[in-house]
Amino acid sequence: DVKVTQSSRYLVKRTGEKVFLECVQDMDHENMFWYRQDPGLGLRLIYFSYDVKMKEKGDIPEGYSVSREKKERFSLILESASTNQTSMYLCASSLAGGYNEQFFGPGTRLTVL
Amino acid sequence: KNEVEQSPQNLTAQEGEFITINCSYSVGISALHWLQQHPGGGIVSLFMLSSGKKKHGRLIATINIQEKHSSLHITASHPRDSAVYICAVSPILNGNKLVFGAGTILRVKS
């Protein structure tokens, strides 16, 4: 059974803290994605990685960075968390190529106080 | 205007009803995806289609490329179908980066 896992389902952090969200996939997918989901705004792409150490900015990269040192793992980093980063964060992965089905993780609900 | 528009935003149905959710898009696409998200977060891909029609159990998805329109139908709806249904497209220029609709919140009452 294919799987995308995320390190935490719920996370509470304080303003200014450095936050790491981890995502691991076991499907040997080349592509990995980080999204945030907010009521009324839908899913928005933060960063996309198409290979180890390769990344592209998505629609809302400000305040975030990413790391992909191994093919199966893609980390999202909030350098200095702020209250407006309180959101649901979803990771996904897919095969490389023009278009392919994306497989999503269960999501991490992050609250920044 | 959003590149992917869904209607309705909210839908309440009685168990057993036939349900239709619509999706219109304004960009050239390689494929269109229908996704389902149950309360609690996880998103599951229901369909990926680039032409015609696909069926899986009680779910049917259709697409009209010329009209840039897709529909998701649920036959004999059941309370367990209650979820958010999201339409997303893979643009021709960059199919890896999905463009998402805002979602349709479906509630099926018993």
Tab-separated table of N, CA, C and O in Angstrom, chain A residues 32-90:
chain	number	residue	atom	x	y	z
A	32	MET	N	7.956	15.902	-5.067
A	32	MET	CA	7.329	16.084	-3.765
A	32	MET	C	6.898	17.533	-3.614
A	32	MET	O	7.518	18.436	-4.188
A	33	PHE	N	5.816	17.728	-2.867
A	33	PHE	CA	5.160	19.031	-2.784
A	33	PHE	C	4.806	19.350	-1.331
A	33	PHE	O	4.456	18.453	-0.562
A	34	TRP	N	4.843	20.630	-1.005
A	34	TRP	CA	4.273	21.120	0.239
A	34	TRP	C	3.188	22.147	-0.086
A	34	TRP	O	3.421	23.095	-0.834
A	35	TYR	N	2.009	21.915	0.500
A	35	TYR	CA	0.876	22.815	0.352
A	35	TYR	C	0.435	23.300	1.724
A	35	TYR	O	0.620	22.612	2.721
A	36	ARG	N	-0.238	24.455	1.718
A	36	ARG	CA	-1.006	24.820	2.898
A	36	ARG	C	-2.458	25.009	2.473
A	36	ARG	O	-2.745	25.359	1.321
A	37	GLN	N	-3.337	24.697	3.414
A	37	GLN	CA	-4.767	24.745	3.129
A	37	GLN	C	-5.446	25.600	4.181
A	37	GLN	O	-5.366	25.312	5.375
A	38	ASP	N	-6.141	26.635	3.735
A	38	ASP	CA	-6.846	27.549	4.619
A	38	ASP	C	-8.291	27.678	4.170
A	38	ASP	O	-8.574	27.653	2.962
A	39	PRO	N	-9.207	27.812	5.110
A	39	PRO	CA	-10.633	27.932	4.749
A	39	PRO	C	-10.859	29.064	3.758
A	39	PRO	O	-10.372	30.177	3.929
A	40	GLY	N	-11.592	28.750	2.703
A	40	GLY	CA	-11.916	29.767	1.704
A	40	GLY	C	-10.834	29.997	0.671
A	40	GLY	O	-11.089	30.618	-0.362
A	41	LEU	N	-9.623	29.513	0.934
A	41	LEU	CA	-8.508	29.748	0.002
A	41	LEU	C	-8.086	28.476	-0.713
A	41	LEU	O	-7.315	28.513	-1.664
A	42	GLY	N	-8.533	27.342	-0.227
A	42	GLY	CA	-8.169	26.089	-0.867
A	42	GLY	C	-6.710	25.734	-0.649
A	42	GLY	O	-6.039	26.236	0.253
A	43	LEU	N	-6.213	24.863	-1.490
A	43	LEU	CA	-4.835	24.403	-1.412
A	43	LEU	C	-3.923	25.337	-2.201
A	43	LEU	O	-4.198	25.649	-3.350
A	44	ARG	N	-2.830	25.738	-1.569
A	44	ARG	CA	-1.856	26.600	-2.248
A	44	ARG	C	-0.471	25.983	-2.117
A	44	ARG	O	-0.081	25.529	-1.046
A	45	LEU	N	0.263	26.002	-3.223
A	45	LEU	CA	1.580	25.378	-3.272
A	45	LEU	C	2.624	26.285	-2.650
A	45	LEU	O	2.764	27.439	-3.042
A	46	ILE	N	3.383	25.720	-1.706
A	46	ILE	CA	4.445	26.487	-1.064
A	46	ILE	C	5.762	26.258	-1.806
A	46	ILE	O	6.427	27.189	-2.243
A	47	TYR	N	6.151	24.982	-1.924
A	47	TYR	CA	7.370	24.596	-2.629
A	47	TYR	C	7.160	23.249	-3.293
A	47	TYR	O	6.366	22.431	-2.851
A	48	PHE	N	7.938	23.020	-4.304
A	48	PHE	CA	7.911	21.792	-5.090
A	48	PHE	C	9.354	21.333	-5.292
A	48	PHE	O	10.240	22.146	-5.509
A	49	SER	N	9.582	20.031	-5.173
A	49	SER	CA	10.910	19.484	-5.438
A	49	SER	C	10.782	18.390	-6.487
A	49	SER	O	9.942	17.491	-6.353
A	50	TYR	N	11.606	18.436	-7.520
A	50	TYR	CA	11.524	17.453	-8.595
A	50	TYR	C	12.683	16.472	-8.581
A	50	TYR	O	12.767	15.567	-9.419
A	51	ASP	N	13.601	16.642	-7.622
A	51	ASP	CA	14.712	15.725	-7.483
A	51	ASP	C	15.441	16.072	-6.197
A	51	ASP	O	15.226	17.144	-5.613
A	52	VAL	N	16.337	15.199	-5.784
A	52	VAL	CA	17.123	15.476	-4.583
A	52	VAL	C	17.876	16.793	-4.764
A	52	VAL	O	18.464	17.052	-5.814
A	53	LYS	N	17.783	17.620	-3.753
A	53	LYS	CA	18.459	18.927	-3.695
A	53	LYS	C	17.893	19.947	-4.695
A	53	LYS	O	18.414	21.056	-4.806
A	54	MET	N	16.860	19.595	-5.443
A	54	MET	CA	16.268	20.518	-6.409
A	54	MET	C	14.916	20.983	-5.883
A	54	MET	O	14.142	20.192	-5.342
A	55	LYS	N	14.623	22.265	-6.088
A	55	LYS	CA	13.365	22.819	-5.595
A	55	LYS	C	12.922	23.974	-6.476
A	55	LYS	O	13.726	24.591	-7.168
A	56	GLU	N	11.632	24.225	-6.423
A	56	GLU	CA	11.058	25.385	-7.099
A	56	GLU	C	10.086	26.062	-6.156
A	56	GLU	O	9.351	25.377	-5.431
A	57	LYS	N	10.043	27.371	-6.190
A	57	LYS	CA	9.058	28.089	-5.385
A	57	LYS	C	7.668	27.878	-5.966
A	57	LYS	O	7.489	27.802	-7.188
A	58	GLY	N	6.723	27.802	-5.053
A	58	GLY	CA	5.330	27.734	-5.461
A	58	GLY	C	4.701	29.111	-5.417
A	58	GLY	O	5.366	30.122	-5.666
A	59	ASP	N	3.440	29.151	-5.072
A	59	ASP	CA	2.702	30.411	-5.084
A	59	ASP	C	2.947	31.266	-3.845
A	59	ASP	O	2.838	32.491	-3.892
A	60	ILE	N	3.281	30.621	-2.718
A	60	ILE	CA	3.408	31.352	-1.448
A	60	ILE	C	4.650	30.910	-0.677
A	60	ILE	O	4.570	30.430	0.439
A	61	PRO	N	5.856	31.107	-1.221
A	61	PRO	CA	7.066	30.623	-0.540
A	61	PRO	C	7.572	31.513	0.598
A	61	PRO	O	8.426	31.084	1.378
A	62	GLU	N	7.038	32.720	0.706
A	62	GLU	CA	7.588	33.669	1.686
A	62	GLU	C	7.424	33.136	3.104
A	62	GLU	O	6.338	32.730	3.504
A	63	GLY	N	8.516	33.157	3.857
A	63	GLY	CA	8.487	32.693	5.242
A	63	GLY	C	8.780	31.217	5.400
A	63	GLY	O	8.813	30.709	6.519
A	64	TYR	N	9.003	30.526	4.266
A	64	TYR	CA	9.254	29.080	4.290
A	64	TYR	C	10.537	28.756	3.538
A	64	TYR	O	10.933	29.487	2.632
A	65	SER	N	11.169	27.654	3.913
A	65	SER	CA	12.229	27.066	3.118
A	65	SER	C	12.028	25.554	3.129
A	65	SER	O	11.208	25.040	3.903
A	66	VAL	N	12.748	24.863	2.265
A	66	VAL	CA	12.603	23.411	2.171
A	66	VAL	C	13.967	22.762	2.049
A	66	VAL	O	14.969	23.402	1.711
A	67	SER	N	13.961	21.463	2.326
A	67	SER	CA	15.184	20.681	2.201
A	67	SER	C	14.832	19.311	1.678
A	67	SER	O	13.902	18.668	2.166
A	68	ARG	N	15.593	18.857	0.675
A	68	ARG	CA	15.420	17.493	0.183
A	68	ARG	C	16.803	16.894	-0.033
A	68	ARG	O	17.401	17.030	-1.078
A	69	GLU	N	17.280	16.218	0.981
A	69	GLU	CA	18.596	15.584	0.956
A	69	GLU	C	18.523	14.125	0.493
A	69	GLU	O	19.515	13.583	0.005
A	70	LYS	N	17.373	13.521	0.668
A	70	LYS	CA	17.157	12.146	0.202
A	70	LYS	C	15.861	12.118	-0.603
A	70	LYS	O	14.941	12.911	-0.354
A	71	LYS	N	15.792	11.185	-1.529
A	71	LYS	CA	14.654	11.138	-2.449
A	71	LYS	C	13.335	10.979	-1.709
A	71	LYS	O	12.315	11.527	-2.106
A	72	GLU	N	13.319	10.206	-0.642
A	72	GLU	CA	12.061	9.877	0.014
A	72	GLU	C	11.603	10.932	1.025
A	72	GLU	O	10.500	10.842	1.535
A	73	ARG	N	12.432	11.911	1.314
A	73	ARG	CA	12.134	12.824	2.421
A	73	ARG	C	12.174	14.277	1.958
A	73	ARG	O	13.127	14.706	1.312
A	74	PHE	N	11.142	15.027	2.344
A	74	PHE	CA	11.032	16.436	1.959
A	74	PHE	C	10.591	17.216	3.193
A	74	PHE	O	9.541	16.922	3.768
A	75	SER	N	11.416	18.150	3.600
A	75	SER	CA	11.144	18.892	4.838
A	75	SER	C	10.740	20.323	4.535
A	75	SER	O	11.309	20.969	3.646
A	76	LEU	N	9.790	20.799	5.283
A	76	LEU	CA	9.359	22.206	5.217
A	76	LEU	C	9.816	22.886	6.497
A	76	LEU	O	9.603	22.362	7.590
A	77	ILE	N	10.449	24.038	6.345
A	77	ILE	CA	11.020	24.743	7.493
A	77	ILE	C	10.406	26.136	7.583
A	77	ILE	O	10.378	26.882	6.590
A	78	LEU	N	9.901	26.442	8.761
A	78	LEU	CA	9.453	27.799	9.058
A	78	LEU	C	10.554	28.416	9.904
A	78	LEU	O	10.766	28.033	11.055
A	79	GLU	N	11.307	29.324	9.314
A	79	GLU	CA	12.502	29.854	9.980
A	79	GLU	C	12.155	30.587	11.275
A	79	GLU	O	12.850	30.470	12.268
A	80	SER	N	11.083	31.335	11.261
A	80	SER	CA	10.633	32.072	12.447
A	80	SER	C	9.108	32.128	12.374
A	80	SER	O	8.543	32.997	11.706
A	81	ALA	N	8.483	31.179	13.051
A	81	ALA	CA	7.036	31.009	12.902
A	81	ALA	C	6.273	32.265	13.310
A	81	ALA	O	6.627	32.951	14.286
A	82	SER	N	5.229	32.537	12.543
A	82	SER	CA	4.356	33.672	12.867
A	82	SER	C	2.909	33.184	12.911
A	82	SER	O	2.578	32.125	12.371
A	83	THR	N	2.054	33.957	13.548
A	83	THR	CA	0.663	33.527	13.742
A	83	THR	C	-0.055	33.338	12.412
A	83	THR	O	-0.951	32.494	12.308
A	84	ASN	N	0.350	34.079	11.378
A	84	ASN	CA	-0.320	33.914	10.077
A	84	ASN	C	0.115	32.649	9.340
A	84	ASN	O	-0.343	32.379	8.229
A	85	GLN	N	0.996	31.883	9.958
A	85	GLN	CA	1.359	30.579	9.415
A	85	GLN	C	0.586	29.446	10.080
A	85	GLN	O	0.826	28.258	9.787
A	86	THR	N	-0.338	29.792	10.946
A	86	THR	CA	-1.269	28.789	11.485
A	86	THR	C	-2.123	28.284	10.339
A	86	THR	O	-2.785	29.055	9.642
A	87	SER	N	-2.071	26.966	10.109
A	87	SER	CA	-2.730	26.411	8.936
A	87	SER	C	-2.638	24.895	8.963
A	87	SER	O	-1.988	24.300	9.821
A	88	MET	N	-3.284	24.270	7.981
A	88	MET	CA	-3.107	22.850	7.709
A	88	MET	C	-2.043	22.730	6.623
A	88	MET	O	-2.157	23.378	5.571
A	89	TYR	N	-1.026	21.910	6.872
A	89	TYR	CA	0.040	21.698	5.907
A	89	TYR	C	-0.032	20.266	5.370
A	89	TYR	O	-0.076	19.300	6.128
A	90	LEU	N	-0.047	20.165	4.048
A	90	LEU	CA	-0.178	18.874	3.396
A	90	LEU	C	1.011	18.639	2.487
A	90	LEU	O	1.417	19.504	1.716
